[in-house]
Coordinates of N, CA and C in Angstrom, one line a residue:
X18 N -174.3 154.7 92.9 CA -175.3 155.3 93.9 C -175.0 154.7 95.3
X19 N -174.9 155.6 96.3 CA -174.6 155.2 97.6 C -175.6 154.2 98.2
X20 N -176.9 154.4 97.8 CA -177.9 153.5 98.3 C -177.7 152.1 97.8
X21 N -177.5 152.0 96.5 CA -177.2 150.7 95.9 C -175.9 150.1 96.5
X22 N -174.9 150.9 96.7 CA -173.7 150.4 97.3 C -173.9 149.9 98.7
X23 N -174.9 150.4 99.4 CA -175.2 149.9 100.8 C -176.1 148.7 100.8
X24 N -176.4 148.2 99.6 CA -177.2 147.0 99.5 C -178.7 147.3 99.4
X25 N -179.1 148.5 99.3 CA -180.5 148.8 99.2 C -181.0 148.6 97.8
X26 N -182.3 148.2 97.7 CA -182.9 148.0 96.4 C -184.0 149.0 96.2
X27 N -184.6 149.0 95.0 CA -185.5 150.1 94.6 C -186.7 150.2 95.6
X28 N -187.3 149.1 96.0 CA -188.4 149.1 96.9 C -188.1 149.5 98.3
X29 N -186.9 149.6 98.7 CA -186.5 150.2 100.0 C -186.9 151.6 100.1
X30 N -186.8 152.3 99.0 CA -187.3 153.7 99.0 C -188.7 153.8 98.4
X31 N -188.9 153.1 97.3 CA -190.2 153.1 96.6 C -191.1 152.0 97.1
X32 N -191.4 152.2 98.4 CA -192.2 151.1 99.1 C -193.6 151.2 98.7
X33 N -194.1 150.1 98.1 CA -195.5 150.1 97.6 C -196.5 149.7 98.7
X34 N -197.5 150.5 98.8 CA -198.6 150.2 99.8 C -199.9 150.3 99.0
X35 N -200.8 149.3 99.2 CA -202.1 149.3 98.6 C -202.0 149.6 97.1
X36 N -201.0 148.9 96.5 CA -200.8 149.0 95.0 C -200.5 150.4 94.5
X37 N -200.0 151.3 95.4 CA -199.7 152.6 95.0 C -198.1 152.8 95.2
X38 N -197.5 153.2 94.1 CA -196.1 153.3 94.0 C -195.6 154.7 94.2
X39 N -194.8 155.0 95.3 CA -194.4 156.4 95.5 C -193.2 156.7 94.6
X40 N -193.2 157.9 94.1 CA -192.2 158.4 93.2 C -191.7 159.8 93.7
X41 N -190.7 160.3 93.0 CA -190.3 161.7 93.2 C -191.1 162.6 92.3
X42 N -190.9 163.9 92.4 CA -191.6 164.9 91.5 C -190.8 165.3 90.4
X43 N -190.4 164.4 89.5 CA -189.7 164.7 88.3 C -190.7 165.4 87.4
X44 N -190.2 166.5 86.7 CA -191.1 167.2 85.7 C -191.7 166.2 84.7
X45 N -191.0 165.2 84.4 CA -191.5 164.2 83.4 C -192.3 163.1 84.0
X46 N -192.6 163.2 85.2 CA -193.3 162.1 85.9 C -194.8 162.1 85.7
X47 N -195.2 161.9 84.5 CA -196.6 162.0 84.1 C -197.4 160.8 84.6
X48 N -196.7 159.7 84.8 CA -197.4 158.5 85.3 C -197.1 158.3 86.7
X49 N -198.0 158.6 87.6 CA -197.7 158.4 89.1 C -199.0 158.1 89.8
X50 N -198.9 157.6 91.0 CA -200.0 157.2 91.8 C -200.4 158.3 92.8
X51 N -199.8 159.5 92.7 CA -200.1 160.5 93.6 C -199.5 160.4 95.0
X52 N -198.5 159.5 95.1 CA -197.8 159.3 96.4 C -196.3 159.6 96.1
X53 N -195.8 160.5 96.9 CA -194.4 161.0 96.6 C -193.5 160.8 97.8
X54 N -192.2 160.7 97.4 CA -191.2 160.6 98.5 C -190.1 161.6 98.2
X55 N -189.4 161.9 99.3 CA -188.3 162.9 99.2 C -187.1 162.4 100.0
X56 N -186.0 163.1 99.7 CA -184.8 162.8 100.5 C -185.0 163.0 102.0
X57 N -185.7 164.1 102.3 CA -185.9 164.5 103.7 C -186.8 163.5 104.4
X58 N -187.6 162.7 103.7 CA -188.4 161.7 104.3 C -187.6 160.7 105.2
X59 N -186.3 160.5 104.7 CA -185.4 159.7 105.5 C -184.3 160.5 106.2
X60 N -183.9 161.5 105.6 CA -182.7 162.2 106.1 C -183.0 163.5 106.8
X61 N -184.3 163.9 106.9 CA -184.8 165.1 107.5 C -184.4 166.4 106.8
X62 N -184.9 167.5 107.1 CA -184.7 168.8 106.5 C -183.3 169.4 107.0
X63 N -182.8 168.9 108.0 CA -181.5 169.4 108.6 C -180.6 168.2 108.8
X64 N -180.1 167.6 107.7 CA -179.4 166.4 107.8 C -177.9 166.5 108.1
X65 N -177.3 167.7 108.1 CA -175.9 167.8 108.3 C -175.5 168.2 109.7
X66 N -174.3 167.8 110.1 CA -173.8 168.3 111.4 C -173.3 169.7 111.2
X67 N -173.0 170.2 110.0 CA -172.5 171.5 109.7 C -173.7 172.5 109.5
X68 N -173.8 173.5 110.4 CA -174.9 174.4 110.3 C -174.9 175.2 109.0
X69 N -173.8 175.5 108.5 CA -173.7 176.2 107.2 C -174.4 175.4 106.1
X70 N -174.1 174.1 106.0 CA -174.8 173.3 105.0 C -176.3 173.2 105.3
X71 N -176.7 173.1 106.5 CA -178.1 173.0 106.8 C -178.9 174.3 106.4
X72 N -178.2 175.5 106.4 CA -178.9 176.7 106.0 C -179.2 176.7 104.5
X73 N -178.4 175.9 103.7 CA -178.7 175.8 102.3 C -179.9 175.1 102.0
X74 N -180.4 174.2 102.9 CA -181.6 173.3 102.5 C -182.9 174.1 102.2
X75 N -182.9 175.4 102.7 CA -184.1 176.2 102.4 C -184.2 176.6 101.0
X76 N -183.0 176.6 100.3 CA -183.0 177.1 98.9 C -182.4 176.1 97.9
X77 N -181.7 175.1 98.4 CA -181.0 174.2 97.6 C -181.5 172.8 97.8
X78 N -182.0 172.1 96.8 CA -182.4 170.7 96.9 C -181.3 169.8 97.2
X79 N -181.5 168.7 98.0 CA -180.4 167.8 98.4 C -179.7 167.3 97.1
X80 N -180.4 167.0 96.0 CA -179.8 166.4 94.8 C -178.8 167.3 94.2
X81 N -178.9 168.7 94.4 CA -178.0 169.6 93.8 C -176.6 169.4 94.2
X82 N -176.4 169.1 95.4 CA -175.0 168.9 95.9 C -174.6 167.4 95.9
X83 N -175.6 166.5 96.1 CA -175.3 165.1 96.2 C -175.4 164.3 95.0
X84 N -175.8 164.9 93.8 CA -175.8 164.2 92.5 C -175.2 165.2 91.5
X85 N -173.8 165.3 91.6 CA -173.1 166.2 90.7 C -173.0 165.8 89.3
X86 N -173.3 164.6 88.9 CA -173.2 164.1 87.6 C -174.2 163.0 87.3
X87 N -174.7 163.0 86.0 CA -175.6 161.9 85.6 C -175.0 161.3 84.3
X88 N -175.8 160.5 83.6 CA -175.4 159.9 82.4 C -176.6 159.4 81.6
X89 N -176.4 158.5 80.7 CA -177.4 157.8 79.9 C -177.8 158.6 78.7
X90 N -179.0 158.2 78.2 CA -179.5 158.8 76.9 C -179.7 160.3 77.1
X91 N -179.3 161.1 76.1 CA -179.6 162.5 76.1 C -180.3 163.0 74.8
X92 N -180.4 162.2 73.8 CA -181.2 162.5 72.6 C -181.6 161.2 72.0
X93 N -182.9 161.3 71.5 CA -183.5 160.1 70.9 C -184.4 160.5 69.8
X94 N -184.3 159.7 68.7 CA -185.1 160.0 67.5 C -186.2 159.0 67.3
X95 N -187.4 159.4 67.7 CA -188.5 158.4 67.6 C -189.1 158.3 66.2
X96 N -188.5 159.1 65.3 CA -189.0 159.0 63.9 C -188.1 158.1 63.1
X97 N -187.0 157.6 63.6 CA -186.1 156.7 63.0 C -185.6 155.7 63.9
X98 N -186.1 154.4 63.7 CA -185.7 153.3 64.6 C -184.7 152.4 63.9
X99 N -183.8 151.9 64.7 CA -182.7 151.0 64.2 C -183.0 149.6 64.5
X100 N -182.6 148.7 63.5 CA -182.8 147.3 63.7 C -181.7 146.7 64.6
X101 N -182.1 145.9 65.6 CA -181.2 145.3 66.6 C -180.8 143.9 66.1
X102 N -179.9 143.3 66.8 CA -179.4 142.0 66.5 C -180.5 140.9 66.7
X103 N -181.5 141.2 67.6 CA -182.6 140.3 67.8 C -183.7 140.4 66.8
X104 N -183.6 141.3 65.8 CA -184.6 141.5 64.8 C -185.6 142.6 65.1
X105 N -185.7 143.0 66.3 CA -186.6 144.1 66.7 C -185.9 145.5 66.4
X106 N -186.7 146.5 66.5 CA -186.2 147.9 66.3 C -186.4 148.7 67.5
X107 N -185.5 149.7 67.7 CA -185.7 150.7 68.8 C -185.2 152.1 68.3
X108 N -185.7 153.2 68.9 CA -185.4 154.5 68.4 C -183.8 154.7 68.4
X109 N -183.4 155.5 67.4 CA -182.0 155.9 67.4 C -181.7 156.7 68.6
X110 N -180.6 156.4 69.3 CA -180.3 157.1 70.6 C -178.9 157.5 70.7
X111 N -178.6 158.7 71.3 CA -177.3 159.1 71.7 C -177.2 159.0 73.2
X112 N -176.1 158.4 73.6 CA -175.9 158.2 75.1 C -174.6 158.7 75.6
X113 N -174.5 158.9 76.9 CA -173.3 159.2 77.6 C -173.1 158.2 78.7
X114 N -171.8 158.1 79.1 CA -171.5 157.2 80.2 C -172.1 157.7 81.5
X115 N -172.2 156.8 82.5 CA -172.6 157.2 83.8 C -171.6 158.3 84.3
X116 N -172.1 159.3 85.0 CA -171.3 160.4 85.5 C -170.6 161.2 84.5
X117 N -171.0 161.2 83.3 CA -170.4 162.0 82.2 C -171.1 163.3 82.0
X118 N -172.4 163.4 82.4 CA -173.2 164.5 82.1 C -173.3 165.5 83.2
X119 N -172.9 166.7 83.0 CA -173.1 167.7 84.1 C -174.5 168.2 84.1
X120 N -175.2 168.4 85.2 CA -176.6 168.9 85.2 C -176.7 170.3 84.8
X121 N -178.0 170.7 84.5 CA -178.4 172.0 84.4 C -179.2 172.4 85.6
X122 N -179.0 173.5 86.2 CA -179.6 173.9 87.4 C -180.7 174.9 87.2
X123 N -181.8 174.7 87.9 CA -183.0 175.6 87.7 C -183.8 175.7 89.0
X124 N -184.5 176.8 89.2 CA -185.4 176.9 90.3 C -186.7 176.1 90.0
X125 N -187.1 175.3 91.0 CA -188.3 174.4 90.7 C -189.2 174.4 91.9
X126 N -190.5 174.8 91.7 CA -191.4 174.8 92.8 C -192.4 173.6 92.8
X127 N -191.9 172.6 92.1 CA -192.6 171.3 92.0 C -193.9 171.4 91.1
X128 N -194.0 172.4 90.3 CA -195.0 172.5 89.3 C -194.3 172.5 87.9
X129 N -195.1 172.1 86.9 CA -194.4 171.8 85.6 C -195.0 172.6 84.5
X130 N -194.1 173.1 83.6 CA -194.5 173.6 82.3 C -194.6 172.5 81.3
X131 N -195.7 172.2 80.7 CA -195.9 171.1 79.8 C -196.5 171.6 78.5
X132 N -195.7 171.7 77.5 CA -196.1 172.2 76.2 C -195.6 171.1 75.1
X133 N -196.1 171.2 73.9 CA -195.7 170.2 72.9 C -194.2 170.2 72.7
X134 N -193.5 171.3 72.8 CA -192.1 171.3 72.5 C -191.2 171.4 73.8
X135 N -191.8 171.5 74.9 CA -191.0 171.7 76.2 C -191.8 171.1 77.4
X136 N -191.0 170.3 78.2 CA -191.5 169.9 79.5 C -190.4 170.2 80.5
X137 N -190.7 171.0 81.5 CA -189.7 171.4 82.4 C -190.2 172.1 83.6
X138 N -189.3 172.5 84.5 CA -189.7 173.0 85.8 C -190.2 174.4 85.8
X139 N -191.2 174.7 86.6 CA -191.6 176.1 86.8 C -191.0 176.5 88.2
X140 N -190.7 177.8 88.3 CA -190.2 178.3 89.5 C -189.3 179.5 89.3
X141 N -189.0 180.2 90.4 CA -188.2 181.4 90.3 C -187.5 181.7 91.7
X142 N -186.5 182.5 91.7 CA -185.8 182.8 92.9 C -186.7 183.5 93.9
X143 N -187.7 184.3 93.4 CA -188.5 185.1 94.3 C -189.8 184.6 94.6
X144 N -190.2 183.4 94.2 CA -191.6 183.0 94.4 C -191.9 182.4 95.8
X145 N -190.8 182.2 96.6 CA -191.0 181.7 98.0 C -191.3 180.2 98.1
X146 N -191.3 179.5 97.0 CA -191.6 178.1 97.0 C -190.5 177.3 96.4
X147 N -189.7 177.9 95.6 CA -188.8 177.1 94.8 C -187.4 176.8 95.5
X148 N -186.8 175.7 95.0 CA -185.4 175.4 95.4 C -184.7 175.2 94.1
X149 N -183.3 175.3 94.2 CA -182.5 175.0 93.0 C -182.3 173.5 92.9
X150 N -182.7 172.9 91.8 CA -182.6 171.5 91.5 C -181.7 171.2 90.3
X151 N -181.1 170.0 90.3 CA -180.3 169.6 89.1 C -181.2 168.9 88.1
X152 N -181.0 169.1 86.8 CA -181.7 168.4 85.8 C -180.8 167.9 84.6
X153 N -181.2 166.8 84.0 CA -180.6 166.4 82.8 C -181.5 166.8 81.6
X154 N -180.9 167.5 80.7 CA -181.8 167.9 79.5 C -181.8 166.7 78.5
X155 N -183.0 166.3 78.1 CA -183.2 165.2 77.2 C -183.9 165.8 76.0
X156 N -183.5 165.5 74.8 CA -184.2 166.0 73.6 C -184.6 164.8 72.7
X157 N -185.9 164.8 72.4 CA -186.5 163.8 71.6 C -187.1 164.3 70.3
X158 N -186.8 163.6 69.2 CA -187.5 163.9 68.0 C -188.7 163.0 67.8
X159 N -189.8 163.6 67.5 CA -191.0 162.9 67.3 C -191.9 163.6 66.3
X160 N -193.1 163.1 66.1 CA -194.0 163.7 65.2 C -195.0 164.6 65.8
X161 N -195.2 165.8 65.2 CA -196.2 166.7 65.7 C -197.3 166.9 64.6
X162 N -198.4 167.3 65.0 CA -199.5 167.5 64.1 C -199.5 168.9 63.5
X163 N -199.2 168.9 62.2 CA -199.1 170.2 61.5 C -200.4 171.0 61.6
X164 N -201.5 170.3 61.8 CA -202.9 171.0 61.9 C -203.0 171.8 63.1
X165 N -202.6 171.3 64.3 CA -202.8 172.0 65.5 C -201.6 172.2 66.4
X166 N -200.4 171.7 65.9 CA -199.2 171.8 66.6 C -198.9 170.9 67.8
X167 N -199.9 170.0 68.1 CA -199.8 169.1 69.2 C -198.9 167.9 68.9
X168 N -198.2 167.4 69.9 CA -197.4 166.2 69.8 C -198.3 165.0 69.5
X169 N -198.0 164.2 68.5 CA -198.8 163.0 68.2 C -198.3 161.8 69.0
X170 N -199.2 161.0 69.4 CA -198.9 159.8 70.1 C -198.4 158.8 69.1
X171 N -197.7 157.8 69.6 CA -197.2 156.7 68.8 C -197.4 155.3 69.5
X172 N -198.0 154.4 68.8 CA -198.1 153.1 69.2 C -196.8 152.4 68.9
X173 N -196.0 152.0 69.9 CA -194.7 151.4 69.6 C -194.7 150.0 69.0
X174 N -195.8 149.3 69.0 CA -195.8 148.0 68.4 C -195.4 147.9 66.9
X175 N -196.0 148.8 66.1 CA -195.5 148.7 64.7 C -194.1 149.0 64.4
X176 N -193.5 150.1 64.9 CA -192.1 150.4 64.7 C -191.2 149.4 65.4
X177 N -191.6 148.8 66.5 CA -190.8 147.8 67.1 C -190.6 146.6 66.3
X178 N -191.7 146.3 65.5 CA -191.7 145.1 64.7 C -191.1 145.3 63.3
X179 N -191.4 146.5 62.8 CA -191.0 146.7 61.4 C -190.1 148.0 61.1
X180 N -190.0 148.8 62.1 CA -189.3 150.1 62.0 C -190.2 151.2 61.3
X181 N -191.4 150.9 61.1 CA -192.3 151.9 60.4 C -192.9 152.8 61.5
X182 N -192.3 154.0 61.6 CA -192.8 154.9 62.7 C -194.2 155.6 62.3
X183 N -194.4 155.8 61.1 CA -195.7 156.4 60.7 C -196.8 155.5 60.9
X184 N -196.5 154.2 60.8 CA -197.6 153.2 61.1 C -197.9 153.2 62.6
X185 N -196.9 153.5 63.4 CA -197.2 153.7 64.8 C -198.0 154.9 65.1
X186 N -197.8 156.0 64.4 CA -198.6 157.2 64.6 C -200.0 156.9 64.1
X187 N -200.2 156.3 63.0 CA -201.5 156.0 62.5 C -202.3 155.1 63.4
X188 N -201.6 154.1 64.0 CA -202.3 153.2 64.9 C -202.8 153.9 66.2
X189 N -201.9 154.8 66.7 CA -202.3 155.6 67.9 C -203.5 156.5 67.6
X190 N -203.4 157.2 66.4 CA -204.4 158.1 66.0 C -205.8 157.4 65.9
X191 N -205.8 156.2 65.3 CA -207.0 155.4 65.2 C -207.6 155.1 66.6
X192 N -206.7 154.7 67.5 CA -207.2 154.4 68.9 C -207.7 155.6 69.6
X193 N -207.1 156.7 69.4 CA -207.6 158.0 70.0 C -208.7 158.7 69.3
X194 N -209.0 158.2 68.1 CA -210.1 158.9 67.4 C -209.7 160.1 66.7
X195 N -208.4 160.3 66.4 CA -207.9 161.5 65.7 C -207.9 161.2 64.2
X196 N -208.6 162.0 63.5 CA -208.7 161.8 62.0 C -208.0 162.9 61.2
X197 N -208.0 164.1 61.8 CA -207.5 165.3 61.0 C -206.1 165.5 61.6
X198 N -205.1 164.9 60.9 CA -203.7 165.1 61.3 C -202.7 165.0 60.2
X199 N -201.6 165.7 60.3 CA -200.6 165.6 59.3 C -199.2 165.6 60.0
X200 N -198.6 164.4 60.1 CA -197.4 164.3 60.9 C -196.2 165.1 60.3
X201 N -195.5 165.9 61.1 CA -194.3 166.5 60.8 C -193.3 166.3 61.9
X202 N -192.1 166.0 61.6 CA -191.0 165.7 62.6 C -190.6 167.0 63.3
X203 N -190.3 166.9 64.6 CA -189.8 168.1 65.3 C -189.2 167.6 66.6
X204 N -188.6 168.5 67.4 CA -187.9 168.2 68.6 C -188.7 168.7 69.8
X205 N -188.6 167.9 70.9 CA -189.1 168.3 72.2 C -188.0 168.3 73.2
X206 N -187.9 169.3 74.0 CA -186.9 169.3 75.1 C -187.6 169.0 76.4
X207 N -187.0 168.1 77.2 CA -187.5 167.6 78.4 C -186.5 167.7 79.5
X208 N -186.8 168.3 80.7 CA -185.9 168.3 81.8 C -186.2 167.1 82.7
X209 N -185.2 166.2 82.7 CA -185.4 165.0 83.6 C -184.7 165.4 85.0
X210 N -185.4 165.2 86.1 CA -184.9 165.4 87.4 C -183.7 164.4 87.7
X211 N -182.7 164.9 88.3 CA -181.6 164.1 88.8 C -181.9 163.6 90.2
X212 N -182.3 162.3 90.3 CA -182.8 161.8 91.6 C -182.0 160.5 92.0
X213 N -181.3 160.0 91.1 CA -180.5 158.8 91.4 C -179.0 159.0 91.1
X214 N -178.2 158.0 91.3 CA -176.7 158.2 91.2 C -176.2 159.2 92.3
X215 N -176.7 159.0 93.5 CA -176.3 159.8 94.6 C -174.8 159.5 94.9
X216 N -174.0 160.5 94.9 CA -172.5 160.3 95.1 C -172.2 160.1 96.5
X217 N -171.0 159.4 96.8 CA -170.5 159.3 98.1 C -170.3 160.7 98.7
X218 N -170.3 160.7 100.1 CA -170.2 162.0 100.8 C -169.0 162.8 100.3
X219 N -167.8 162.1 100.1 CA -166.6 162.8 99.7 C -166.6 163.3 98.3
X220 N -167.7 162.9 97.5 CA -167.8 163.4 96.1 C -168.9 164.4 95.9
X221 N -169.6 164.7 97.0 CA -170.6 165.8 96.9 C -170.0 167.1 96.7
X222 N -170.8 168.1 96.2 CA -170.3 169.4 96.0 C -170.1 170.1 97.3
X223 N -169.1 171.0 97.4 CA -168.8 171.8 98.6 C -168.8 173.2 98.2
X224 N -168.5 174.1 99.2 CA -168.5 175.5 99.0 C -167.8 176.0 97.7
X225 N -166.6 175.5 97.5 CA -165.8 176.0 96.4 C -166.3 175.5 95.0
X226 N -167.1 174.5 95.0 CA -167.6 174.0 93.7 C -168.7 175.0 93.1
X227 N -169.4 175.6 94.0 CA -170.5 176.5 93.5 C -170.2 178.0 93.7
X228 N -169.5 178.3 94.8 CA -169.3 179.7 95.1 C -167.9 180.2 94.5
X229 N -167.9 180.1 93.2 CA -166.7 180.5 92.5 C -167.1 181.1 91.2
X230 N -166.2 182.0 90.6 CA -166.5 182.7 89.3 C -166.9 181.7 88.2
X231 N -166.2 180.5 88.2 CA -166.5 179.5 87.2 C -167.1 178.3 87.8
X232 N -167.9 178.5 88.9 CA -168.5 177.4 89.6 C -169.6 176.7 88.9
X233 N -170.2 175.7 89.6 CA -171.2 174.8 89.0 C -172.5 175.6 88.8
X234 N -172.8 176.6 89.6 CA -174.0 177.3 89.5 C -173.8 178.7 88.8
X235 N -174.7 178.9 87.8 CA -174.6 180.2 87.1 C -175.6 181.1 87.8
X236 N -175.1 181.9 88.7 CA -176.0 182.7 89.5 C -176.8 183.7 88.7
X237 N -176.2 184.2 87.7 CA -176.9 185.2 86.8 C -178.1 184.6 86.2
X238 N -177.9 183.4 85.6 CA -179.1 182.7 85.0 C -180.1 182.3 86.0
X239 N -179.7 182.2 87.2 CA -180.7 181.8 88.3 C -181.4 183.0 88.9
X240 N -181.1 184.2 88.4 CA -181.8 185.4 88.7 C -181.2 186.3 89.8
X241 N -179.9 186.0 90.1 CA -179.3 186.9 91.1 C -178.7 188.2 90.5
X242 N -178.7 189.3 91.2 CA -178.2 190.5 90.8 C -176.7 190.6 90.9
X243 N -176.1 191.6 90.2 CA -174.7 191.7 90.2 C -174.0 191.8 91.5
X244 N -174.6 192.6 92.4 CA -174.0 192.7 93.8 C -174.1 191.4 94.5
X245 N -175.2 190.7 94.4 CA -175.4 189.4 95.0 C -174.3 188.4 94.5
X246 N -174.1 188.4 93.2 CA -173.2 187.5 92.6 C -171.8 187.8 93.0
X247 N -171.4 189.1 93.1 CA -170.1 189.4 93.6 C -169.8 188.8 95.0
X248 N -170.8 188.9 95.8 CA -170.7 188.3 97.2 C -170.6 186.8 97.1
X249 N -171.5 186.2 96.3 CA -171.7 184.7 96.2 C -170.4 184.0 95.7
X250 N -169.7 184.7 94.8 CA -168.5 184.0 94.2 C -167.2 184.4 94.8
X251 N -167.3 185.1 96.0 CA -166.0 185.5 96.7 C -165.6 184.4 97.6
X252 N -164.3 184.0 97.6 CA -163.8 183.1 98.6 C -163.9 183.5 100.1
X253 N -164.2 184.8 100.2 CA -164.4 185.3 101.6 C -165.5 184.6 102.3
X254 N -166.4 184.0 101.6 CA -167.6 183.3 102.2 C -167.1 182.1 103.0
X255 N -166.1 181.4 102.5 CA -165.7 180.1 103.0 C -164.3 179.9 103.2
X256 N -163.4 180.9 103.0 CA -162.0 180.6 102.9 C -161.5 180.0 104.2
X257 N -161.8 180.6 105.4 CA -161.2 180.1 106.6 C -161.8 178.7 106.9
X258 N -163.0 178.5 106.6 CA -163.6 177.2 106.8 C -162.9 176.1 106.0
X259 N -162.7 176.3 104.7 CA -162.1 175.3 103.9 C -160.6 175.1 104.2
X260 N -160.0 176.2 104.6 CA -158.6 176.2 104.9 C -158.4 175.3 106.2
X261 N -159.2 175.4 107.1 CA -159.1 174.6 108.3 C -159.3 173.1 108.0
X262 N -160.3 172.8 107.1 CA -160.5 171.4 106.7 C -159.3 170.9 106.0
X263 N -158.8 171.7 105.1 CA -157.6 171.3 104.3 C -156.4 171.0 105.2
X264 N -156.2 171.9 106.2 CA -155.1 171.6 107.1 C -155.3 170.4 108.0
X265 N -156.5 170.1 108.4 CA -156.8 168.9 109.1 C -156.5 167.6 108.4
X266 N -156.7 167.7 107.0 CA -156.5 166.5 106.2 C -155.1 166.3 105.7
X267 N -154.2 167.3 105.9 CA -152.9 167.2 105.4 C -152.0 166.3 106.3

């Protein structure tokens, strides 16, 4: 991350005031103090010297171009915990290396769809509020209540000590006063916002990364029509511009 490479630490961006911790608006950011920060808070809404890039900021989130890859856990089984060398247990987890995971792109108006089996961004091309953001899809296996379909909470203390996940569900149900439940395993899909691992300037996405037939953005899935797509994936949009940059760098 370029911020870490510059010697910045977490609290340089997440500056705490009056015991309130500012965060981004990740769809999975259910624990927050109601104080938010954005890239534009430091870099402004028009951060580029290039006017073509600045025109994109009305529709494209900064992270979309400047965080082209992520990594880390992408699937976790909270119903099956593995014993570690230190004697404790943790959920079975599938991971990828840093910068190994390509994002999924979606319109996001900073409101969230939150259901038992899905947590993700709301938004659309035509709502006048959304921008295209990058996300990492995370899938977690957990226990749902067969009685009402809701996701069951889990007290992590029992499975962490013994690996008994159902004991964790029972403990949480007791605390929450839930008596009528029948645990069944199932999967939940969560869209994690890509907000860290900001790439160096020369690794950010440029015109040809997105405006291509096989580019990073699937314009059809993002709601563009066929005539719009034909224009958006044509090199005519940027050919002379990139050719000039290429010649200057030769």
